[in-house]
PDB file of N, CA and C in Angstrom:
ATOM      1  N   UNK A   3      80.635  40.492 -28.052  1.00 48.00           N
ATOM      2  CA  UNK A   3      81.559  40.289 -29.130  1.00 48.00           C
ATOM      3  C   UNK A   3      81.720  38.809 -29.458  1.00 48.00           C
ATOM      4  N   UNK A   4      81.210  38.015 -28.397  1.00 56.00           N
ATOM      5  CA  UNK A   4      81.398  36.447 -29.019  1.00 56.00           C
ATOM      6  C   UNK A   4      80.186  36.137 -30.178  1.00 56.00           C
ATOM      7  N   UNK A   5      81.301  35.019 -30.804  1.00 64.00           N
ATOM      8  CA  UNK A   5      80.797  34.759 -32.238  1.00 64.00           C
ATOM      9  C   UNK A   5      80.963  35.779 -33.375  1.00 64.00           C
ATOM     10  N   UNK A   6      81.733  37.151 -33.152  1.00 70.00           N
ATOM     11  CA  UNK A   6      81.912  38.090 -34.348  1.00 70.00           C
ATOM     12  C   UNK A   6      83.039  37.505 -34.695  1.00 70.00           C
ATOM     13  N   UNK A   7      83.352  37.968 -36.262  1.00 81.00           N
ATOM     14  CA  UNK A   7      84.778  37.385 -37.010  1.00 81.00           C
ATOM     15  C   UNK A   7      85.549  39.269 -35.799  1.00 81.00           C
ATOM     16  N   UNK A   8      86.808  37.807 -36.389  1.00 84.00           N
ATOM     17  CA  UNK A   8      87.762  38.656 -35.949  1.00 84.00           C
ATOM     18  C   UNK A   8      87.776  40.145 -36.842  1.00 84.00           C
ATOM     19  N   UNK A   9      88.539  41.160 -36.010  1.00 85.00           N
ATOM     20  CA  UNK A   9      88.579  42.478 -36.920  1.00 85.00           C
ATOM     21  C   UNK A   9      90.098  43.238 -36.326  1.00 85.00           C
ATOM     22  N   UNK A  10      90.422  43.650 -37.236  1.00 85.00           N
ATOM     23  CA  UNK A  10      91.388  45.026 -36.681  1.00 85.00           C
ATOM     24  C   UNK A  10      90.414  46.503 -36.607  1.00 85.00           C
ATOM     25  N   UNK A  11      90.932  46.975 -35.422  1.00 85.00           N
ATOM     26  CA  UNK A  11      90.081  48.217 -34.891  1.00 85.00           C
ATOM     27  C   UNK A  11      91.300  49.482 -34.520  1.00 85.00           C
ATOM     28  N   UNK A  12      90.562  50.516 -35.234  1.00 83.00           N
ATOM     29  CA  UNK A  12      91.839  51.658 -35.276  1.00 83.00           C
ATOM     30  C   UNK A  12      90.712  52.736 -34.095  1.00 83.00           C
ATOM     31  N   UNK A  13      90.968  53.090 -32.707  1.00 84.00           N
ATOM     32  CA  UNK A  13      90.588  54.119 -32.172  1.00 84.00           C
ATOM     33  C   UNK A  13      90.882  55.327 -32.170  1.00 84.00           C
ATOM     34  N   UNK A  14      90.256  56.267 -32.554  1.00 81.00           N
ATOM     35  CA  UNK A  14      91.154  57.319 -32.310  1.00 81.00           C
ATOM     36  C   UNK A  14      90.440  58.057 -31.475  1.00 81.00           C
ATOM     37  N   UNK A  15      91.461  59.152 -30.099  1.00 80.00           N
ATOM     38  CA  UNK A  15      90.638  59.939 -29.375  1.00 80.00           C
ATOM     39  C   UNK A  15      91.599  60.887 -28.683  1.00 80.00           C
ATOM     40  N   UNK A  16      91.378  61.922 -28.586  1.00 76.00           N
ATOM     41  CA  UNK A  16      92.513  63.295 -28.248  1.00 76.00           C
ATOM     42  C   UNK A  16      92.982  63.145 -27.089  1.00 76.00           C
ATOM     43  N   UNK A  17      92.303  62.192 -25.938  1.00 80.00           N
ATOM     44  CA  UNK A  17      93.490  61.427 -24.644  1.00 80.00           C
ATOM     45  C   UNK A  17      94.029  59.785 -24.620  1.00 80.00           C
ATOM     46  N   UNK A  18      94.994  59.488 -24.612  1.00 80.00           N
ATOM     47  CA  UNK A  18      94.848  58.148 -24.308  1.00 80.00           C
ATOM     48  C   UNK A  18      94.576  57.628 -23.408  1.00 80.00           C
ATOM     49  N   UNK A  19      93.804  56.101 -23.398  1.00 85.00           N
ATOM     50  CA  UNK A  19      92.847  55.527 -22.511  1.00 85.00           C
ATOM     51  C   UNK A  19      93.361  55.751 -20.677  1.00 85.00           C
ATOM     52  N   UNK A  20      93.065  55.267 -20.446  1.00 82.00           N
ATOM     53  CA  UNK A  20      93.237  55.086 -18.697  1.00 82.00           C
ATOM     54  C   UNK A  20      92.268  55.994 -17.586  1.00 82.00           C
ATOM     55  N   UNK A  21      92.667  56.429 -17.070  1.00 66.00           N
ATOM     56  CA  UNK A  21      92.255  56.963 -15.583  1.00 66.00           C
ATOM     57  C   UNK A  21      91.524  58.390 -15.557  1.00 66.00           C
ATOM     58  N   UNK A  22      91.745  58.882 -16.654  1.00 68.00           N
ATOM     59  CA  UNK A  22      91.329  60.246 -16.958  1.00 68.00           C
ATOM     60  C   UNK A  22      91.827  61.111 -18.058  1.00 68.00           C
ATOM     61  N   UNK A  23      91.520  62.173 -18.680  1.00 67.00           N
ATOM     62  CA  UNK A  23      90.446  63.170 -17.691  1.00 67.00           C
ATOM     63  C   UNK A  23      88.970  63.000 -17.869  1.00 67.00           C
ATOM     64  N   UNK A  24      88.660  62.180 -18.535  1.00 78.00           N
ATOM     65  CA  UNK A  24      87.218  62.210 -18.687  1.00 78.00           C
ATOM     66  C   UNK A  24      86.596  60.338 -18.666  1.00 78.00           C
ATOM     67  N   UNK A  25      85.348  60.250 -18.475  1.00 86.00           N
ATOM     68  CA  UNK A  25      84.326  59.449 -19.335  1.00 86.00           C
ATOM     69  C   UNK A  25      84.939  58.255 -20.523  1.00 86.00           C
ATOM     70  N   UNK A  26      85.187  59.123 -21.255  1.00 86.00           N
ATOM     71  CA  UNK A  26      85.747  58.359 -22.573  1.00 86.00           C
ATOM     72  C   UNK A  26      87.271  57.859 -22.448  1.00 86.00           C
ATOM     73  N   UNK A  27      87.925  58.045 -21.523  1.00 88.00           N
ATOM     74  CA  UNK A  27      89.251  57.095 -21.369  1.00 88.00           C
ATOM     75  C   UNK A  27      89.050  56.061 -20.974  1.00 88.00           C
ATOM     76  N   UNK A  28      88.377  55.795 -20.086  1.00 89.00           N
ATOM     77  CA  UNK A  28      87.814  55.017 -18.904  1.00 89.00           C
ATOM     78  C   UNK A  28      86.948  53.692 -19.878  1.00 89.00           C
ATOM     79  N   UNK A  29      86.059  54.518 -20.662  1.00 91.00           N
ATOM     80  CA  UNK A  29      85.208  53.447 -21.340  1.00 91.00           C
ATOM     81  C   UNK A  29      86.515  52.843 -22.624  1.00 91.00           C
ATOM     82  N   UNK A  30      87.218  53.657 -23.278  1.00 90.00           N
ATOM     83  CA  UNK A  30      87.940  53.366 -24.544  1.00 90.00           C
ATOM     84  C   UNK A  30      89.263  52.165 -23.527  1.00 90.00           C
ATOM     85  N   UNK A  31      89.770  52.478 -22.726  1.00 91.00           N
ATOM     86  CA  UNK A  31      90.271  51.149 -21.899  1.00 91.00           C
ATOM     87  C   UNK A  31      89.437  50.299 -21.481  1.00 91.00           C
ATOM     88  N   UNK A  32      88.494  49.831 -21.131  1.00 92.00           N
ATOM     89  CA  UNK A  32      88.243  49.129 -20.893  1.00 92.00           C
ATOM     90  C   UNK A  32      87.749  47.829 -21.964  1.00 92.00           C
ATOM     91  N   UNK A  33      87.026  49.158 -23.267  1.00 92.00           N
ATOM     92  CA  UNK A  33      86.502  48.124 -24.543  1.00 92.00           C
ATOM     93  C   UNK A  33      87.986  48.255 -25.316  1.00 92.00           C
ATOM     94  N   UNK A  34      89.091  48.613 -24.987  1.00 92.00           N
ATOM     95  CA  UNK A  34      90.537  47.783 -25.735  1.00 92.00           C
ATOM     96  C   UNK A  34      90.839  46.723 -25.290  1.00 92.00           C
ATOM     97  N   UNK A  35      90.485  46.563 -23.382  1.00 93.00           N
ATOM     98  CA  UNK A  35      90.693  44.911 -23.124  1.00 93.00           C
ATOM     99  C   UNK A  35      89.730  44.207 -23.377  1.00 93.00           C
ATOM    100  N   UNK A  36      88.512  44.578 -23.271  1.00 93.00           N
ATOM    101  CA  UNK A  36      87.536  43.344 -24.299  1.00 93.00           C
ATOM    102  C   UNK A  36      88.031  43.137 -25.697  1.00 93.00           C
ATOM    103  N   UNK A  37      87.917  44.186 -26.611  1.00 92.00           N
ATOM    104  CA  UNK A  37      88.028  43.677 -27.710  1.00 92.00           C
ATOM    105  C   UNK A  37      89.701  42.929 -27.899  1.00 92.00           C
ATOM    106  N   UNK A  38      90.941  43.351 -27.204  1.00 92.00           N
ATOM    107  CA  UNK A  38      91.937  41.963 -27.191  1.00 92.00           C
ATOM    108  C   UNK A  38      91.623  40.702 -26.477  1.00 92.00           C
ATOM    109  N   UNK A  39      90.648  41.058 -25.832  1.00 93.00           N
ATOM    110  CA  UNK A  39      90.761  39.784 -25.218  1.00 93.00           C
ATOM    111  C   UNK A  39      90.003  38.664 -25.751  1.00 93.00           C
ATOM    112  N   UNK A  40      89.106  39.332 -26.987  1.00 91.00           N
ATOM    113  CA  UNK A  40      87.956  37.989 -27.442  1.00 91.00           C
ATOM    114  C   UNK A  40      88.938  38.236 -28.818  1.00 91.00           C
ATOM    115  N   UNK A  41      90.475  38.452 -28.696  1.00 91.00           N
ATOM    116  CA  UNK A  41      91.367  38.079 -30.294  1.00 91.00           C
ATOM    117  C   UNK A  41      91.559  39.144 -31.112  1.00 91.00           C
ATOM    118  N   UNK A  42      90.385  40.396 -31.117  1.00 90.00           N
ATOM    119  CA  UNK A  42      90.653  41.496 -32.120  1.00 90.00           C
ATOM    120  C   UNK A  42      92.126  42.194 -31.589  1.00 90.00           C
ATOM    121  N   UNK A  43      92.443  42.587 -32.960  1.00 88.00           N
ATOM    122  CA  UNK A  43      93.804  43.440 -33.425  1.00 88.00           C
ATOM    123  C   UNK A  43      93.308  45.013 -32.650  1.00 88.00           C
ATOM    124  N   UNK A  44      94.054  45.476 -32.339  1.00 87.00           N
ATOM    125  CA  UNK A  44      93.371  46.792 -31.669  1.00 87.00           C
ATOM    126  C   UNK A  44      94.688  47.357 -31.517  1.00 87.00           C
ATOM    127  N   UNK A  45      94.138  48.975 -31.951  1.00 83.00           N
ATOM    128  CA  UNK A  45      95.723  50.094 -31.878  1.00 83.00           C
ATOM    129  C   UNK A  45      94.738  51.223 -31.111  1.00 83.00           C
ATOM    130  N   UNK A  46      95.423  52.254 -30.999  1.00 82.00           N
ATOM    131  CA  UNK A  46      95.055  53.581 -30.301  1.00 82.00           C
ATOM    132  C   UNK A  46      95.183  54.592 -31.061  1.00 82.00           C
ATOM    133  N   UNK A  47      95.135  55.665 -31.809  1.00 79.00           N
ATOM    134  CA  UNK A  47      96.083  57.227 -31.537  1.00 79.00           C
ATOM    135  C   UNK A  47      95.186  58.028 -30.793  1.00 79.00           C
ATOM    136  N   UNK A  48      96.310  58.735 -30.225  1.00 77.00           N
ATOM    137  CA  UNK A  48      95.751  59.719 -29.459  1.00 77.00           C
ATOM    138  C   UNK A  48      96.918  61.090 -29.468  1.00 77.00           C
ATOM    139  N   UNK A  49      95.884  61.913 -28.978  1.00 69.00           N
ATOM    140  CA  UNK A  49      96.910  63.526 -29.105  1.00 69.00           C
ATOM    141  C   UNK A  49      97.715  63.561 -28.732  1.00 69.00           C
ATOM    142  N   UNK A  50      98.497  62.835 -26.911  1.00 63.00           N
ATOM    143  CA  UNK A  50      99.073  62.252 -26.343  1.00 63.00           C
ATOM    144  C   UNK A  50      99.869  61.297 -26.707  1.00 63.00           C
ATOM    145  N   UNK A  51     100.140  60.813 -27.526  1.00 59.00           N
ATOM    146  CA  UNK A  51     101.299  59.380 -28.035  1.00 59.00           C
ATOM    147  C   UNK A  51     102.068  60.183 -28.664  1.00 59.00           C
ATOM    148  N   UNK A  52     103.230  59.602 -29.010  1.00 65.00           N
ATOM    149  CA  UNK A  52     104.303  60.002 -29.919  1.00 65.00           C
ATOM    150  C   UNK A  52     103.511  58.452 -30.966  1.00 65.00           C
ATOM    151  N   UNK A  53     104.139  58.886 -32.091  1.00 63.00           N
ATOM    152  CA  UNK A  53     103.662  58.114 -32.944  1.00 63.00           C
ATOM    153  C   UNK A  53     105.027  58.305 -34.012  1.00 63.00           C
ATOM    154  N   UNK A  54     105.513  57.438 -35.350  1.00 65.00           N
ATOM    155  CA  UNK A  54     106.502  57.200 -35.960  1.00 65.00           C
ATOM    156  C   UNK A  54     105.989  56.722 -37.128  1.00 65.00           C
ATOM    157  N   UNK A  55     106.087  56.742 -38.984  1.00 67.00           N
ATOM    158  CA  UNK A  55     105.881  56.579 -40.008  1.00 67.00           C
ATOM    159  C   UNK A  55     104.472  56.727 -39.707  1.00 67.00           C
ATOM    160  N   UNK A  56     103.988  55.734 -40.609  1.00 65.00           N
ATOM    161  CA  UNK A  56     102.411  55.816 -41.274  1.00 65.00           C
ATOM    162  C   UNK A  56     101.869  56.440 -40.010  1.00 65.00           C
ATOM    163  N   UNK A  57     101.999  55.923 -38.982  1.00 68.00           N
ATOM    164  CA  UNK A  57     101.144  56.422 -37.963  1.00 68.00           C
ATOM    165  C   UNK A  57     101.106  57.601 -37.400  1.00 68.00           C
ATOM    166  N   UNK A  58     102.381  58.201 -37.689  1.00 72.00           N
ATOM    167  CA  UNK A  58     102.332  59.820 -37.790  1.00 72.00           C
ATOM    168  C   UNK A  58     102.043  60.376 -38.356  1.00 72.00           C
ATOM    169  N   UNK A  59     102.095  60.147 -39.600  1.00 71.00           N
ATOM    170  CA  UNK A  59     101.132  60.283 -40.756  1.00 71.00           C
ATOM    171  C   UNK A  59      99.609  60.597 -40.515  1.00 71.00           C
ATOM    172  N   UNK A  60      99.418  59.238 -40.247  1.00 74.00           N
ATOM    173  CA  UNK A  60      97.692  58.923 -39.884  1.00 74.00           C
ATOM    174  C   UNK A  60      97.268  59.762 -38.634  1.00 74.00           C
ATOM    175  N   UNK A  61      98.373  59.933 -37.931  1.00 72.00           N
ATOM    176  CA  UNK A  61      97.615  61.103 -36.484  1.00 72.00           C
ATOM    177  C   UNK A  61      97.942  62.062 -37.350  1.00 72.00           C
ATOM    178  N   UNK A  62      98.812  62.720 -37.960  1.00 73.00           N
ATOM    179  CA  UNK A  62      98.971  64.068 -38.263  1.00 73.00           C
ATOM    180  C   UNK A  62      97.465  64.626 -39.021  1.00 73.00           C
ATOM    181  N   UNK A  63      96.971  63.964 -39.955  1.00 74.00           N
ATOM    182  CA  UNK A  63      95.694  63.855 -40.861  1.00 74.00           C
ATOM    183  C   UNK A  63      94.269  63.996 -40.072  1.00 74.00           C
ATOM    184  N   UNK A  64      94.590  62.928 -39.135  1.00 75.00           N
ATOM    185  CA  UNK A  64      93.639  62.966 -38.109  1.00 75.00           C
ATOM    186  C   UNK A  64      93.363  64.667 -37.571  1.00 75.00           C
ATOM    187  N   UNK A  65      94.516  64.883 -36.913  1.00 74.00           N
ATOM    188  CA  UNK A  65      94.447  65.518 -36.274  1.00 74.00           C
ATOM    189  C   UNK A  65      94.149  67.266 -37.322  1.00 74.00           C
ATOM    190  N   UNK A  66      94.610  67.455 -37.984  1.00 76.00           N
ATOM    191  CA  UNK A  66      94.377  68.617 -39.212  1.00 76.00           C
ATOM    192  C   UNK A  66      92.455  68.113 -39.484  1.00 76.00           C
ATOM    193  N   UNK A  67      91.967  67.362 -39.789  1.00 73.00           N
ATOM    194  CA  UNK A  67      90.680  66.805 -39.691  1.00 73.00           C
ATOM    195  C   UNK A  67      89.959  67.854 -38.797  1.00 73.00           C
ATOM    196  N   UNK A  68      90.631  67.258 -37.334  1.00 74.00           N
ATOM    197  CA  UNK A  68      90.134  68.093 -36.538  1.00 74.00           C
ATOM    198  C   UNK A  68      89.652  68.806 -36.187  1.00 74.00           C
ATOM    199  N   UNK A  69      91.102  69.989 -36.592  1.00 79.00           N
ATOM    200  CA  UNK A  69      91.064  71.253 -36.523  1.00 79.00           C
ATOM    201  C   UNK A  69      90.887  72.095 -37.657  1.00 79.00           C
ATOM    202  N   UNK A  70      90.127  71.140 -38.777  1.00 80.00           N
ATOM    203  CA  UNK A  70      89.588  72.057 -39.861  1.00 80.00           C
ATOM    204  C   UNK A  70      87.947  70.948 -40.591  1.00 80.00           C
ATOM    205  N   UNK A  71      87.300  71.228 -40.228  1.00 77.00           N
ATOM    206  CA  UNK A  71      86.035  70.053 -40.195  1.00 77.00           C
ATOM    207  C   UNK A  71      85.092  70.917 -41.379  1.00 77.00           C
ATOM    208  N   UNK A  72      85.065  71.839 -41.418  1.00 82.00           N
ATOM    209  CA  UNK A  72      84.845  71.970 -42.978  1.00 82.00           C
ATOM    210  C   UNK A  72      85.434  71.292 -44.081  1.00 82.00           C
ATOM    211  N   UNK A  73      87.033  71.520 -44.015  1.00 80.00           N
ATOM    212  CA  UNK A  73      88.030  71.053 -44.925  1.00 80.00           C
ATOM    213  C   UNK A  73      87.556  69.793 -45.181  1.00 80.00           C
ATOM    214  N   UNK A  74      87.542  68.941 -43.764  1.00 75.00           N
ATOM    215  CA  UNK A  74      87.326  67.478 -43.944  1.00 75.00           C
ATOM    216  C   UNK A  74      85.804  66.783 -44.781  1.00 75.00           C
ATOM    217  N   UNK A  75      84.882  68.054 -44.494  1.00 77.00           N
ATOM    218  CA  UNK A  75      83.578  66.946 -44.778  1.00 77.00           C
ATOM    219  C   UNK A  75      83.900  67.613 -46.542  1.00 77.00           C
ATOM    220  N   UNK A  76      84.360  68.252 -47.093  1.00 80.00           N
ATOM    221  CA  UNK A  76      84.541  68.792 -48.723  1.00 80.00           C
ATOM    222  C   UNK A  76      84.835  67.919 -49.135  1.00 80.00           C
ATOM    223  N   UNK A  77      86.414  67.826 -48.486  1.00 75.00           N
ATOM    224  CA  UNK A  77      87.109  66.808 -48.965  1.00 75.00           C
ATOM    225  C   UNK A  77      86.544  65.231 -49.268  1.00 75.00           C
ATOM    226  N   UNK A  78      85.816  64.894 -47.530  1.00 71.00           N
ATOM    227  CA  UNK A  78      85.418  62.959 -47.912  1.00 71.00           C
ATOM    228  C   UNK A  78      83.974  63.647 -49.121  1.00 71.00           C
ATOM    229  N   UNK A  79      83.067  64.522 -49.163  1.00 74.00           N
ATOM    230  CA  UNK A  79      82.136  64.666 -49.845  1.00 74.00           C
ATOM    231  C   UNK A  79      82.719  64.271 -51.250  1.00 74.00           C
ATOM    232  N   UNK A  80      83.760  65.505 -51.742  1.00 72.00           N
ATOM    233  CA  UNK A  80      84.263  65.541 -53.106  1.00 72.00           C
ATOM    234  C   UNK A  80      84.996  63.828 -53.582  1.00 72.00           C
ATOM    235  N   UNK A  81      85.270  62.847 -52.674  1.00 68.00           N
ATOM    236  CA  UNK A  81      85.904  61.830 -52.498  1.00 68.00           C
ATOM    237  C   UNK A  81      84.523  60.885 -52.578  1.00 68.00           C
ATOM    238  N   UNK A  82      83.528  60.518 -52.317  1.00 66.00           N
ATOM    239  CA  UNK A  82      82.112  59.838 -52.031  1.00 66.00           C
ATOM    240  C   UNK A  82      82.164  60.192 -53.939  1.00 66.00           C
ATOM    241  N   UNK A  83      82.153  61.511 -54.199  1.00 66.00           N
ATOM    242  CA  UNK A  83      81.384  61.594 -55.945  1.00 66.00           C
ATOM    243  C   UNK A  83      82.131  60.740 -56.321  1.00 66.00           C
ATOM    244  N   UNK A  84      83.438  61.020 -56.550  1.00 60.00           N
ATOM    245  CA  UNK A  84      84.756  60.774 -56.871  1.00 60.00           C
ATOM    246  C   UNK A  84      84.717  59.319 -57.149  1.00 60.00           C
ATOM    247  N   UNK A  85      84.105  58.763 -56.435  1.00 59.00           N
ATOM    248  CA  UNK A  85      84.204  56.938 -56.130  1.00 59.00           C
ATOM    249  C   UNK A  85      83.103  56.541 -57.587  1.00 59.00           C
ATOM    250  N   UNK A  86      83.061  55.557 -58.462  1.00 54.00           N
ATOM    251  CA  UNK A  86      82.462  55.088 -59.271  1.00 54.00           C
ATOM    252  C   UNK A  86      82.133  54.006 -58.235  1.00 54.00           C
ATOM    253  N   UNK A  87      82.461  53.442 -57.778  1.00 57.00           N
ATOM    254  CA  UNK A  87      82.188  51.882 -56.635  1.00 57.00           C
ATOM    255  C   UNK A  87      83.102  52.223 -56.010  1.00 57.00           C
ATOM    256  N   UNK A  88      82.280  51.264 -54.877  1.00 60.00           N
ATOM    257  CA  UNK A  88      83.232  51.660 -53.390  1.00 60.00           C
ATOM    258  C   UNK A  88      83.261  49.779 -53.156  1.00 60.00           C
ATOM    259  N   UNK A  89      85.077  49.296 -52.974  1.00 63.00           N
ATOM    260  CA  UNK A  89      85.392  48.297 -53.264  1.00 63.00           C
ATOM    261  C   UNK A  89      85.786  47.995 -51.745  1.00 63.00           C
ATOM    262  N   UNK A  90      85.068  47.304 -50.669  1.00 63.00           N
ATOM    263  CA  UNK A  90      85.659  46.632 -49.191  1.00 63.00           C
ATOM    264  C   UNK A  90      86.726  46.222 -50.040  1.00 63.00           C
ATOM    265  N   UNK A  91      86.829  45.349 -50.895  1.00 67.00           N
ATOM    266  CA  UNK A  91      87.995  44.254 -50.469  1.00 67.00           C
ATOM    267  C   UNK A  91      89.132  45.018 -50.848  1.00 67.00           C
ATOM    268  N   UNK A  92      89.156  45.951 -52.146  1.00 70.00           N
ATOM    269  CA  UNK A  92      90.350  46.395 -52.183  1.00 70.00           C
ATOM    270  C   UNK A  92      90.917  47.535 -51.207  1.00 70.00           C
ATOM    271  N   UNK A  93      90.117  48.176 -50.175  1.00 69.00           N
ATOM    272  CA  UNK A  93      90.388  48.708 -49.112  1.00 69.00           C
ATOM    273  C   UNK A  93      90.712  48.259 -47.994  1.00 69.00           C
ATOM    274  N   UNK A  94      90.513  46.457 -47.881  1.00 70.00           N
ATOM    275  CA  UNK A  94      91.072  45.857 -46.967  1.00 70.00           C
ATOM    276  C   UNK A  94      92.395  45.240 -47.071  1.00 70.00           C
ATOM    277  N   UNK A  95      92.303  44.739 -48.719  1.00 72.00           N
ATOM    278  CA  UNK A  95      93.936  44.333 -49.278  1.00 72.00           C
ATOM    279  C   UNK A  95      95.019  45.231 -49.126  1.00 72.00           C
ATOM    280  N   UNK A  96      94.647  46.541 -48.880  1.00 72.00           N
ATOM    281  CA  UNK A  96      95.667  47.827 -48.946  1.00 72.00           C
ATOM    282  C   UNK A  96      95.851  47.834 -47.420  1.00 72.00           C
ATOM    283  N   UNK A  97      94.874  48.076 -46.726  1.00 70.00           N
ATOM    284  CA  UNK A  97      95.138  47.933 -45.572  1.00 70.00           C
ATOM    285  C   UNK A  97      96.046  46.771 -45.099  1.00 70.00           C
ATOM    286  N   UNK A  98      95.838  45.521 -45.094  1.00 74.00           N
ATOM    287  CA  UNK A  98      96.589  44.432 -44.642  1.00 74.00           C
ATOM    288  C   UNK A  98      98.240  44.657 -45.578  1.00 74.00           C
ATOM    289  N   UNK A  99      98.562  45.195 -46.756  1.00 76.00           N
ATOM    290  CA  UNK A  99      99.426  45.747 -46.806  1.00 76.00           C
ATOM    291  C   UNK A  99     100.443  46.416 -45.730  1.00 76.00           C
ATOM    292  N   UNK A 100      99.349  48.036 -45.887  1.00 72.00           N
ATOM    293  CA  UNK A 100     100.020  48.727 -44.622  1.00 72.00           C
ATOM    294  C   UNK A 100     100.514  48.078 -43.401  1.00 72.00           C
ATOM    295  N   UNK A 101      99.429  47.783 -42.839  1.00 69.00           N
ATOM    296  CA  UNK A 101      99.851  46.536 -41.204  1.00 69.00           C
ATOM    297  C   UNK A 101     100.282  45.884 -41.323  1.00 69.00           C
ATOM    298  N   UNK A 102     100.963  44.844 -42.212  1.00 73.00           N
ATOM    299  CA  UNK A 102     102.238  44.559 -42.404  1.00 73.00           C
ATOM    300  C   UNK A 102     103.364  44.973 -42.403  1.00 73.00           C
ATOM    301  N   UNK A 103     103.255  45.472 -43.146  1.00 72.00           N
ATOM    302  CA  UNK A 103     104.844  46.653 -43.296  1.00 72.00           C
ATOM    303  C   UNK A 103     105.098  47.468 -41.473  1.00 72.00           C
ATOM    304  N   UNK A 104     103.909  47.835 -41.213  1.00 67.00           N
ATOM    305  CA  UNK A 104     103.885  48.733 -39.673  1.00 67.00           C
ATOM    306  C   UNK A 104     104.626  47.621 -38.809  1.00 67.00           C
ATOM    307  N   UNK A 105     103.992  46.591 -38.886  1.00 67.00           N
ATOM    308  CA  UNK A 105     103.983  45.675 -37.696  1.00 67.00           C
ATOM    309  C   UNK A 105     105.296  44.283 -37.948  1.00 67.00           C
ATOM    310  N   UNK A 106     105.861  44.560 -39.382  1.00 61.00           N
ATOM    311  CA  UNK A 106     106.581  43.446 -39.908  1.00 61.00           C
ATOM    312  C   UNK A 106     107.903  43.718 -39.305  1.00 61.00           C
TER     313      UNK A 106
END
């Protein structure tokens, strides 16, 4: 990760990190303390957290995703046509919005 620009990183994964039950806690803690530790912004959700506004939001979505993965690939498909251009910056300006307001 040295020499990358900084980034905010949203994980998402149905346990939160640590000790178990599997593989993927173990690895998702360990690359949350790398990536804070070389400066990146880094959050979690997981099935496991309580979560509050947007971010309940954003797990609730997540999580319906989930448990309906047809629904989801229609939906981003019908959303991909939908797009005339697909704009980074104004998806990052909205974002730095949001994380403000979350974190303000």
């Amino acid at each position: 990760m040295a020499g990358c620009p900084l980034v905010r990183v949203l994980h998402v994964n149905d346990h939160p990190p640590g000790d178990g039950p599997g593989g993927a806690e173990i690895f998702l803690a360990r690359l949350l303390t790398a990536q804070r530790a070389a400066g990146h912004v880094v959050d979690i959700l997981s099935g496991d957290d309580s979560h509050t506004g947007l971010r309940a939001a954003l797990a609730a979505r997540i999580q319906h995703w989930l448990d309906h993965p047809a629904e989801a690939a229609r939906a981003g498909a019908a959303a991909a046509e939908a797009a005339d251009v697909f704009d980074p910056a104004s998806i990052s300006n909205r974002y730095d919005e949001v994380y403000s307001r979350e974190t303000g």
